[in-house]
XYZ file of C-alpha atoms in Angstrom:
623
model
C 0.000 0.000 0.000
C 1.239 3.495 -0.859
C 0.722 6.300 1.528
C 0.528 10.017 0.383
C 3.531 11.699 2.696
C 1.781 15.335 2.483
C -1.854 14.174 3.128
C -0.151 11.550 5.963
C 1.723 14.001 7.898
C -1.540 16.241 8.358
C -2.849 13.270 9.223
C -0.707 12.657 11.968
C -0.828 15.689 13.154
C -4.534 15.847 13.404
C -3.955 12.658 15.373
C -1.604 14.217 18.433
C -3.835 17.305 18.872
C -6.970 15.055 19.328
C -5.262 11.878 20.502
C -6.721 9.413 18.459
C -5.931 6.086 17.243
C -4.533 5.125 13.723
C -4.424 2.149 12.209
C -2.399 1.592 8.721
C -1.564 -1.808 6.986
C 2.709 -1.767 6.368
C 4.380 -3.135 3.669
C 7.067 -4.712 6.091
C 5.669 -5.994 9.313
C 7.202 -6.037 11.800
C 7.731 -7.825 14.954
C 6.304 -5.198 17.384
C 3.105 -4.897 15.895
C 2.424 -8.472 15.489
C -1.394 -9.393 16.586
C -1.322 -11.285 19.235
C -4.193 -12.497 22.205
C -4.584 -10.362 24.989
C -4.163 -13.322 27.547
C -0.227 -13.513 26.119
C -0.030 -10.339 27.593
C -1.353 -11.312 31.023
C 2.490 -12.533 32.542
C 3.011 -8.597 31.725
C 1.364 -7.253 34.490
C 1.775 -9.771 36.749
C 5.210 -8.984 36.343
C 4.495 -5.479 36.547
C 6.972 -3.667 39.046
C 6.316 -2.382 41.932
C 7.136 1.047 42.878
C 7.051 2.869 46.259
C 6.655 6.994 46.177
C 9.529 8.682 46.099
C 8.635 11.103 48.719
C 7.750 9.815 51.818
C 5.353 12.203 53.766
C 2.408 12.335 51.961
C 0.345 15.339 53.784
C 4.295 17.394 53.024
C 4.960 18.881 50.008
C 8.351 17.232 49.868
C 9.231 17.004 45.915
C 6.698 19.412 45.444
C 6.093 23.270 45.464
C 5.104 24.764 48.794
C 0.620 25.050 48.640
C 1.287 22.929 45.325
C -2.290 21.553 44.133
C -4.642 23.580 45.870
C -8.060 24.610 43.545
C -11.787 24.267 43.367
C -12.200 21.701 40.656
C -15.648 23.213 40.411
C -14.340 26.682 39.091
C -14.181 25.481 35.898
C -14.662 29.091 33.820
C -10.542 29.679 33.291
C -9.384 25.976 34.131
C -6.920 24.607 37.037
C -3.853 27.106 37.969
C -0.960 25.081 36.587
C -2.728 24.266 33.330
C -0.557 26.205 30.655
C -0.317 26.441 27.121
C 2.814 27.343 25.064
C 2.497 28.547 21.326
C 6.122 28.329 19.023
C 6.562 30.689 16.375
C 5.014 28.124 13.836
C 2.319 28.226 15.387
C 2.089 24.883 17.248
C 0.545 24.592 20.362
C 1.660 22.706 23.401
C -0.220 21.496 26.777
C 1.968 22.306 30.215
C 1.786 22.225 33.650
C 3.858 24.341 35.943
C 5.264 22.532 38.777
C 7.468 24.960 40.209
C 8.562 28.713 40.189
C 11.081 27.608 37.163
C 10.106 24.231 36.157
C 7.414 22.921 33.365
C 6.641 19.542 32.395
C 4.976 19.072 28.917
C 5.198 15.912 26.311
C 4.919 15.086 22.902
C 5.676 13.238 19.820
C 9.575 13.478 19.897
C 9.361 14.573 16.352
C 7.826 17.871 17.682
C 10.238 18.127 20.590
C 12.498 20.256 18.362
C 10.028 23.029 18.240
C 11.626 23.798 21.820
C 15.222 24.017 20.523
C 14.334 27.721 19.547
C 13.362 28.330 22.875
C 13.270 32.261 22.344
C 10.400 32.123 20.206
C 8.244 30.303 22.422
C 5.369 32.146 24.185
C 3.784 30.886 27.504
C 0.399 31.852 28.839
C -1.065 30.761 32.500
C -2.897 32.238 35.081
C -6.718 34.170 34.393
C -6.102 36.951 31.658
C -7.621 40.519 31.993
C -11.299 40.350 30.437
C -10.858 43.693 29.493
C -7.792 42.838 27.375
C -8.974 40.880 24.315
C -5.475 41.234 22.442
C -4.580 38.105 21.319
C -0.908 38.519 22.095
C -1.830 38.740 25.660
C -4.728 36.734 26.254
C -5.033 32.847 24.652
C -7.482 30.883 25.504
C -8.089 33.326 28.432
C -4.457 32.904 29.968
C -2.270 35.493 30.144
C 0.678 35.788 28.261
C 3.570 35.025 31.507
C 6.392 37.473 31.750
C 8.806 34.635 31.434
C 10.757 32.780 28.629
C 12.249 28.882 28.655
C 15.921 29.521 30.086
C 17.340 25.916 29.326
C 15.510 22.429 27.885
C 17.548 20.416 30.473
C 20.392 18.512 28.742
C 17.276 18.052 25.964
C 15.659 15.540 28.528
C 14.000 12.654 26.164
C 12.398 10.239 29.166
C 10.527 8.639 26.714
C 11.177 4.333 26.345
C 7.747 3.710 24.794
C 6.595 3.892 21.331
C 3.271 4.833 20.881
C 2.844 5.741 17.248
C 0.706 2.637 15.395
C 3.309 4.072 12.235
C 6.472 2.672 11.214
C 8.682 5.791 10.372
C 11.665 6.423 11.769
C 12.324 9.287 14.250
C 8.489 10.047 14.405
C 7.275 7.498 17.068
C 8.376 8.673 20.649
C 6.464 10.381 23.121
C 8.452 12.332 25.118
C 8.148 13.918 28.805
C 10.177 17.537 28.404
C 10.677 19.255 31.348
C 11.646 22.860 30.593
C 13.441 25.436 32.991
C 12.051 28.802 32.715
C 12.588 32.093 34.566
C 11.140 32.360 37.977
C 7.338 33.264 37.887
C 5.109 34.878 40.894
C 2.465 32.275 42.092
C -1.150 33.881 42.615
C -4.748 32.576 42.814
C -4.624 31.806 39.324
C -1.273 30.668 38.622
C 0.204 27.541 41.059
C 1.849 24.720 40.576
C 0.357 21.344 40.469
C 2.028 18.300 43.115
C 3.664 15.900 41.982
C 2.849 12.292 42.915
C 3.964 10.686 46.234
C 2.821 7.560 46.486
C 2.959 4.204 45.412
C 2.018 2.665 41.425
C -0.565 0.737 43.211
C -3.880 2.265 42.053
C -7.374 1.643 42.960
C -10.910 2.701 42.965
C -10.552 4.068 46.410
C -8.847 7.236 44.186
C -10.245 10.178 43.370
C -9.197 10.315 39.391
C -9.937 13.516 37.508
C -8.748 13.771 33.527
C -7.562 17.154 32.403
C -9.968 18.129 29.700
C -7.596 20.242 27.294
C -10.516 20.962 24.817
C -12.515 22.453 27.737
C -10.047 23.757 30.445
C -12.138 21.540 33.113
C -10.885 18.427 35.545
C -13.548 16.335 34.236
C -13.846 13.164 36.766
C -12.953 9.877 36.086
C -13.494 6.098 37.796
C -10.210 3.756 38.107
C -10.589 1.180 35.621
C -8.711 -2.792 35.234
C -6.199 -2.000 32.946
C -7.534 -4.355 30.165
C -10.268 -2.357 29.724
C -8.315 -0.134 27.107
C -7.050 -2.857 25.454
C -8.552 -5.017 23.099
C -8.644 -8.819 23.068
C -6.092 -8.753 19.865
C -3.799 -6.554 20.402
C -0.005 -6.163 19.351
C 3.141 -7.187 20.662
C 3.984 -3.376 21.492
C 0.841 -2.773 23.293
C 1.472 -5.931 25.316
C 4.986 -4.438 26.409
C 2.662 -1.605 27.107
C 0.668 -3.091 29.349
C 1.207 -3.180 33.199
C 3.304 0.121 32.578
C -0.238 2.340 31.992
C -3.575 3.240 33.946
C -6.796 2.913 32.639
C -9.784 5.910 33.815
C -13.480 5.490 32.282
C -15.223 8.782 32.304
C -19.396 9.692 30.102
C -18.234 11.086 27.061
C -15.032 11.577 24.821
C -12.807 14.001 26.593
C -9.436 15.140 24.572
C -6.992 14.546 27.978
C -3.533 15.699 28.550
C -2.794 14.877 32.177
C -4.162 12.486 34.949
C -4.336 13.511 38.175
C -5.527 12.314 41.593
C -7.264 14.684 44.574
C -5.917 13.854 48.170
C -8.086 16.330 50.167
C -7.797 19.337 49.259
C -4.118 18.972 46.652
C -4.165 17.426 43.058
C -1.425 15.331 42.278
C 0.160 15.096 38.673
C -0.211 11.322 38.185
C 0.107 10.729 34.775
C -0.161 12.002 30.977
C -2.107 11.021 27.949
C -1.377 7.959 25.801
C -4.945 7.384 24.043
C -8.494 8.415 24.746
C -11.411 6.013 23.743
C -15.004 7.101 23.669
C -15.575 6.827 27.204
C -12.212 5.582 28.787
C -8.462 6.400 28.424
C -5.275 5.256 28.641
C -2.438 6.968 30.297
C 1.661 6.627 30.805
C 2.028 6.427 34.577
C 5.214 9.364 34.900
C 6.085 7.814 38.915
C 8.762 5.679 36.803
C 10.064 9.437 35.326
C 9.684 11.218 38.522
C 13.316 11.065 39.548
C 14.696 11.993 36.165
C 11.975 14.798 36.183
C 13.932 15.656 39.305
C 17.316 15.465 38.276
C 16.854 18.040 35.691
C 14.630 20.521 37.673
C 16.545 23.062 39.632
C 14.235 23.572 42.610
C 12.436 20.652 42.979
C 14.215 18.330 44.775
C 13.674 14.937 47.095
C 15.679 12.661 49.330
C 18.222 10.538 47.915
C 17.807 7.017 48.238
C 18.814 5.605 51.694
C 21.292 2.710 51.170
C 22.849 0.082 53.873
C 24.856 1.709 56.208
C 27.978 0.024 55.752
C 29.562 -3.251 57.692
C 30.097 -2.316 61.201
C 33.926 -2.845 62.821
C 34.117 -3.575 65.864
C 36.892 -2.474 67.567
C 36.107 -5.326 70.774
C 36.362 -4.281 74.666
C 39.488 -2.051 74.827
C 37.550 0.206 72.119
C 39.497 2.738 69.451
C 41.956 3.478 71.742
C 42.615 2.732 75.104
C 41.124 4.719 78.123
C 38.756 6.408 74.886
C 35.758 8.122 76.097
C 36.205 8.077 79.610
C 36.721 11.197 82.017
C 37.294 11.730 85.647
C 33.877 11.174 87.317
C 32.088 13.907 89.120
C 29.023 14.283 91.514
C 25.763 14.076 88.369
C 28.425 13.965 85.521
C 29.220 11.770 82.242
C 25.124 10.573 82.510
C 22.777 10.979 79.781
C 20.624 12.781 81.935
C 23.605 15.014 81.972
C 23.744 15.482 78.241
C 20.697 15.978 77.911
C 20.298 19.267 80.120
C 22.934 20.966 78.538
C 22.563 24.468 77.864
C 22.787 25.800 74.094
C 25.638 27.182 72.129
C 23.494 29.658 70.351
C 21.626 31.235 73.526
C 24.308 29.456 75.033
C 25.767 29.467 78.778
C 29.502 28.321 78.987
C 30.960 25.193 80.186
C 32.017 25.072 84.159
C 33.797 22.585 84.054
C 37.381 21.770 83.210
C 38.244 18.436 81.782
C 34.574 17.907 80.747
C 35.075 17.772 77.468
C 39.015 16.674 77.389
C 39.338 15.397 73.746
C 37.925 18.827 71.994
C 40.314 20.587 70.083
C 40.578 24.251 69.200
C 42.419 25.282 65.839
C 43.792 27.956 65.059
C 45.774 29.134 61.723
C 49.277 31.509 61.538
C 49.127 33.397 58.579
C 51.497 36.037 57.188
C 49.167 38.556 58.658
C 48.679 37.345 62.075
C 46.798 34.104 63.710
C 42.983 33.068 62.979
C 41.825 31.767 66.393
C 39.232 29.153 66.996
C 38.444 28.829 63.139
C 37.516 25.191 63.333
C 36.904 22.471 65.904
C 39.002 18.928 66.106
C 38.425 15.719 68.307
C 41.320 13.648 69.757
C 41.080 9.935 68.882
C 44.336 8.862 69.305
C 47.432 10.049 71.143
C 48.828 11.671 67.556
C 45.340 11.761 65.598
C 42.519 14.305 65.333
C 39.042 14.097 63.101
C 37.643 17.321 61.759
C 35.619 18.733 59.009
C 37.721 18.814 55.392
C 36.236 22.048 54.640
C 38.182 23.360 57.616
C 41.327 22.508 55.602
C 39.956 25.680 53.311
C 40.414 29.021 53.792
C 39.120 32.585 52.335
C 38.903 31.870 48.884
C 38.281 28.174 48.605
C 42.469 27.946 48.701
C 43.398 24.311 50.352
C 46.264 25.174 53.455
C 49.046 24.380 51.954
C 51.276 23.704 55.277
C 50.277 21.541 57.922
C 52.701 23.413 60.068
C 50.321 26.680 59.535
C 47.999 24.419 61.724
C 48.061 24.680 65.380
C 46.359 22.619 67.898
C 45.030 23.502 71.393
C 43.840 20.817 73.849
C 42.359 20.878 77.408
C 41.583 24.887 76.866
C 38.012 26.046 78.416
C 38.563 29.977 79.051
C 40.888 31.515 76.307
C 41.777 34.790 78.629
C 43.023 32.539 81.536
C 46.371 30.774 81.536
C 45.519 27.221 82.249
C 48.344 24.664 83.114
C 45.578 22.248 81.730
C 46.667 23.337 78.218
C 48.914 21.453 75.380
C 49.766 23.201 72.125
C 51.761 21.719 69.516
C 51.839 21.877 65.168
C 50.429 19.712 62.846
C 52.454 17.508 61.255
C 50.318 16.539 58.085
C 46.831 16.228 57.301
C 44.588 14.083 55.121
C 41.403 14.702 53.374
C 39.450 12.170 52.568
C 39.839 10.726 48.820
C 36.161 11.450 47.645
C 36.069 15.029 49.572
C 35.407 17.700 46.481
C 35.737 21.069 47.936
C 34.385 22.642 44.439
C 31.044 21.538 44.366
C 29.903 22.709 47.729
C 27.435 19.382 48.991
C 30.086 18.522 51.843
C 30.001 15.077 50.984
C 32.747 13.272 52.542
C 33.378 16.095 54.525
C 36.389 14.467 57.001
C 39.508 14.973 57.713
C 42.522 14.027 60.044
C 45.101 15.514 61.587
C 48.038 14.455 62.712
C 50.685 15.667 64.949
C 53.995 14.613 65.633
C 54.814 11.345 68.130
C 54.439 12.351 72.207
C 53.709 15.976 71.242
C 50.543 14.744 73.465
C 50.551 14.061 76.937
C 47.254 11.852 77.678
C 46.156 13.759 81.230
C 42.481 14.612 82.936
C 42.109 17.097 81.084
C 43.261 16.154 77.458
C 42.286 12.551 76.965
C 40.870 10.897 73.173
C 37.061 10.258 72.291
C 36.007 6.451 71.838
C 35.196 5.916 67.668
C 31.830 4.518 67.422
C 31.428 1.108 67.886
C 27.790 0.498 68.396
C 24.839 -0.148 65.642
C 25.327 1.784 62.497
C 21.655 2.335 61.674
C 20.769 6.233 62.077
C 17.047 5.009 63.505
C 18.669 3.188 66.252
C 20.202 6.850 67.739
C 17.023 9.025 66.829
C 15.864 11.253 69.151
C 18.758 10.372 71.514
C 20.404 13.201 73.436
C 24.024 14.406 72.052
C 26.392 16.923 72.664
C 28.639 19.241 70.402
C 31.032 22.264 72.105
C 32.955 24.841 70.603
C 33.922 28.338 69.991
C 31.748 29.109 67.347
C 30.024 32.351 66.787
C 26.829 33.121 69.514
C 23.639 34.759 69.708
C 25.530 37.999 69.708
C 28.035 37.332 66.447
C 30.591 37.048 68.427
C 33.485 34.538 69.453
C 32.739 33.664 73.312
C 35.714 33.745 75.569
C 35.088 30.489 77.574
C 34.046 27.140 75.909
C 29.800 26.912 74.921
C 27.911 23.255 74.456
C 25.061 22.592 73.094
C 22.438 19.366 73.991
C 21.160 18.402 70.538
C 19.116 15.464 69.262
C 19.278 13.148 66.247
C 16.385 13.284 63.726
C 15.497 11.286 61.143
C 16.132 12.162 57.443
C 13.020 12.426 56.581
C 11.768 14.614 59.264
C 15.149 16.791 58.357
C 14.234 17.028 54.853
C 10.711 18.585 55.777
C 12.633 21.386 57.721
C 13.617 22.810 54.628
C 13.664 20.720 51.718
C 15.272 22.829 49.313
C 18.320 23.489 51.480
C 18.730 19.866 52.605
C 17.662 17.798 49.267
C 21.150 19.629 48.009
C 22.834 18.818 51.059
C 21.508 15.608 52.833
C 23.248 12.462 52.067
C 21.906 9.364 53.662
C 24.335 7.208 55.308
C 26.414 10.062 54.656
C 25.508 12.714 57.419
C 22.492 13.615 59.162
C 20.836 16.048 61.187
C 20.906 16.987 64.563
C 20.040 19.953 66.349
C 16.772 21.844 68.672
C 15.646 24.639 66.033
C 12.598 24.996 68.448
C 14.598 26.185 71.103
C 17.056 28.290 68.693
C 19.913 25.380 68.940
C 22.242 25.100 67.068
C 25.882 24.914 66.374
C 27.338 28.320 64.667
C 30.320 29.639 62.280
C 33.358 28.116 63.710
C 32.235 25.413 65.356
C 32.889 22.870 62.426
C 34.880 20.199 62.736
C 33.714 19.567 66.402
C 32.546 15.899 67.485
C 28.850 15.469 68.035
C 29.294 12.944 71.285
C 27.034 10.581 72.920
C 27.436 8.847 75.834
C 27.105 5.037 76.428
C 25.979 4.604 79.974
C 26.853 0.443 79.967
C 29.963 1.128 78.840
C 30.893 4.052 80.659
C 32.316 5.968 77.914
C 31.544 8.792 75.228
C 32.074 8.028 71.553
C 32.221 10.329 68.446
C 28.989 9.884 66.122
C 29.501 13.071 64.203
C 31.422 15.724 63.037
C 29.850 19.044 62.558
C 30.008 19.794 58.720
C 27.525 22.403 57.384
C 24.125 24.135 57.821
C 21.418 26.803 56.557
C 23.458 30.177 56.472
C 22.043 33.603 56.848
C 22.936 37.314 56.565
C 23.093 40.174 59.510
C 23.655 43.499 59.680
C 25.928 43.942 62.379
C 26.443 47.801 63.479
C 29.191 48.001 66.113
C 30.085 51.397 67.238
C 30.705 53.595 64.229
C 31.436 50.699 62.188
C 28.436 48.682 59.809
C 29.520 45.034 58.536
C 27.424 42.395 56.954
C 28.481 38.869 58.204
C 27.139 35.416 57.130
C 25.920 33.328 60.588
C 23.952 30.300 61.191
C 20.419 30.062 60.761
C 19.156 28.627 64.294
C 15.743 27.658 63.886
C 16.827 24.847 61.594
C 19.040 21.577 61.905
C 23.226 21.136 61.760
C 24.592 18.925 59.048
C 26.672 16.481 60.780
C 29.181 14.153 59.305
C 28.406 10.255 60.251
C 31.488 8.758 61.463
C 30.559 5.314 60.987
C 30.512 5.606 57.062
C 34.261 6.563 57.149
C 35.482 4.481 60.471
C 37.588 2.382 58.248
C 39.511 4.792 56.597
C 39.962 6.530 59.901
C 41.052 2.917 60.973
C 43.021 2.880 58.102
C 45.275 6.051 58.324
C 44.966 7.179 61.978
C 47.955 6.546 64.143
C 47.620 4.153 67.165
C 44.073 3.351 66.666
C 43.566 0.008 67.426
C 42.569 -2.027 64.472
C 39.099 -3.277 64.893
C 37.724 -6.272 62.669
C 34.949 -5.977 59.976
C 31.543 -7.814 60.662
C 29.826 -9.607 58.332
């Protein structure tokens, strides 16, 4: 059979605006569109995978926009708020949805995906147009032209691995989800972005389904059908690999649908987009299996990694990291939990009273050309020549590395810095070592651990200057949640200011998840599972500040006896003040207290402390 290619193209393009069905006889067949019975098809879904959300709090907006989803359906005069439509200078026209102040999701034939390459020339409208303003550069389909243009098509994102097309020509046959970046646009009443779905692929009538009616702005809505209700009992070999990868809605009438999405209360969810509409059902691509590449190339939408094993625990046996680790001389209601836990805060903080308290905390302080840095970082003892602290310490003003150890000086057992305290030990670093995977560049502060090491009996082990115990207890972060820990420094306080004598702070571990929904911008950049974690008592304004990196977060083991090192403080939320001191104005960056510290976990990089610390006793590696 020969085809006309003029009068087939229109065709086909007839057939993506309305979604319809084609059906041709080929010349060649092929294997894919073989006719087969449906039953052949029924292993399919049985072997259908499945797939948990990727978000994991469903009444948060976690991978979402903040109020995402939120509309009457039953205002149906200008359509739901994230609907858009985007026009090309040829004059094709595109469904959209806005999910975010800079993100767009739309699909298509990935023929027609190069109509975004010339991004410039693309015009988007959303939100309710002025009635008054009938021009129809402003107003389409009564949306208003946005003051915004696509910025980037991200890496030109093709997500597509199905081919829908019932037409064998090449390069014309794959749908396509395109997320598009676009310059940031002011949410209002009529312009918000739509969720995006956090649950499960396990569907079922209990769902409130409504189709996105493109051809009249409405949610029109839709019952949960078996999925072999849009197929037909002979059906082709494609359509079978189709099938347990799709959802199936009945609605009255024909509807011409772009999206499917599902109501949870009072929030739509984006839950899937077209594939084919039938009189009265239709058949969509469930997008849960593109969610995370959807992610990946949006800029400010953003979830939780995925949380792997921890890794094998070593146990270091009865005599611990290091001999006498963790222990300090007892006093009346000291070295408890109880104890810990009481603590006053380092932000609104109260100082430390007593010496020897906290005997493995190190101060560091750098000798430049120009004269010494004080207190710029925090270091724990863990050996009687080895010290753990953040890498990014190892940094200066200008991202420059430290290029001499020697520049590095060390201060043990010191609790008031304007006393003179026989309890004190100074001495020079010898070397350092960041660890192998630490990349200072790309600001996440992964891997963000050091050590460093001073020369052989430069330390005398006394009351007051004694090494922390390395962890050597479970691994798994939920086994320490909502445990009391301490950190201590001489970090910046409530006044922006470096305090004199030594300040602590009682924190608690929290979960990742319950981290992430502090602020999940800021920590889907910067929280990695297994990696760090979170710890602090925003409630109460807690928090570690500038200069306190590189300190131990501690926590005590009351069968044991002894305090071990969990964490190391590594990063957190930063903020600007205006500081006006005498005659003087100067803008500093601080901590942001109401939120949680990013704390490096120990236990991920034990054994290449193990490894390259200096008299730490070697543990052994469970299985």
């Amino acid at each position: 059979m020969k085809v006309d290619f003029t009068a087939f193209l229109i065709v086909l393009i007839l057939c993506f605006t309305l979604n319809c069905v084609l059906s041709f006889e080929l010349d060649e067949p092929n294997e894919k569109w073989k006719i087969i019975n449906f039953t052949d098809c029924w292993n399919v879904a049985e072997n259908k995978s499945v797939l948990p959300g990727l978000v994991f709090d469903e009444q948060q907006e976690n991978g979402s926009s903040t109020d995402c989803g939120k509309w009457d359906h039953k205002q149906n005069d200008t359509g739901p708020p994230w609907l858009l439509y985007m026009i090309d200078r040829d004059g094709n026209f595109f469904d959209g949805v806005i999910v975010s102040k800079k993100t767009i999701i739309t699909y298509g034939f990935d023929k027609l995906r190069g109509n975004f390459k010339n991004k410039e020339n693309i015009k988007i409208y959303g939100g309710q147009c002025d009635p008054s303003n009938n021009l129809s550069s402003l107003c389409f389909l009564k949306r208003n032209l946005l003051p915004t243009k696509v910025k980037i098509l991200e890496k030109e994102a093709n997500f597509s691995t199905f081919s829908l097309s019932l037409l064998k020509l090449e390069n014309f046959q794959e749908r396509t989800i395109i997320v598009l970046e676009i310059q940031d646009v002011q949410f209002s009443s009529s312009l918000k972005p739509v969720c995006l779905w956090n649950r499960g692929n396990q569907n079922d009538a209990s769902e409130m389904f409504f189709a996105q009616d493109h051809s009249t702005r409405s949610l029109v809505e839709a019952s949960f059908l078996a999925e072999e209700k849009c197929f037909n009992f002979k059906i082709s070999q494609m359509e079978c690999d189709l099938y347990g990868s799709t959802i199936c809605i009945g609605h009255e009438k024909l509807i011409q649908s772009g999206f499917l999405l599902i109501k949870r209360d009072d929030r739509f969810d984006l839950r899937a987009v077209s594939d084919m509409n039938f009189e009265t059902r239709s058949r969509y691509f469930d997008l849960l299996p593109f969610f995370r590449k959807i992610f990946a190339e949006s800029r400010d939408i953003k979830i939780l990694l995925e949380i792997s094993p921890p890794p094998k625990r070593i146990d270091f046996g009865d005599s611990q990291s290091f001999e006498e680790c963790g222990k300090i001389t007892r006093r009346p209601k000291r070295d408890t939990a109880d104890d810990i836990e009481s603590l006053p805060f380092i932000h609104n903080g109260n100082n430390v009273t007593t010496k020897g308290k906290d005997p493995w905390h190190a101060s560091l302080t750098l000798h430049t050309t120009i004269g010494p840095i004080y207190d710029f970082c925090g270091a724990t003892l863990i050996s009687k020549r080895a010290l753990v602290t953040a890498a990014h310490c190892l940094y200066v003003v200008g991202n420059k590395r430290i290029k001499e150890a020697q520049m590095i000086e060390v201060t043990l057992g010191m609790l008031n810095a304007l006393e003179i305290e026989d309890s004190r030990q100074f001495m020079r670093a010898k070397y350092y070592q960041l660890h192998p995977k630490y990349r200072h560049r790309q600001g996440t502060f992964k891997n963000d651990i050091a050590l460093i090491i001073v020369e052989n009996d430069s330390i005398k082990i006394t009351e007051f200057v004694k090494p922390l115990c390395l962890w050597n207890n479970e691994y798994e972060l939920e086994k320490i949640i909502n445990m009391p820990a301490k950190v201590v420094g001489w970090g910046l306080t409530e006044e922006h200011i470096q305090p004199n004598i030594l300040q602590e702070a009682s924190v608690k571990i929290v979960s990742y998840e319950e981290c992430l929904k502090k602020d999940p911008s800021f920590y889907s950049y910067n929280l990695r599972p297994n990696f760090n974690f979170c710890a602090g008592a925003p409630e109460t304004g807690t928090n570690p500040c500038k200069g306190d990196s590189g300190g131990g977060l501690v926590m005590y083991n009351t069968h044991l006896g002894r305090f071990f090192l969990r964490g190391v403080v590594s990063s957190g939320k930063s903020r600007k003040v205006i500081l006006a001191r005498d005659a003087d104005v100067e803008e500093i960056a601080t901590c942001t207290p109401d939120v949680y510290t990013l704390f490096t976990d120990v236990t991920s990089y034990i054994q290449w402390i193990m490894e390259n610390a200096p008299d730490i006793n070697k543990g052994k590696l469970q299985n």
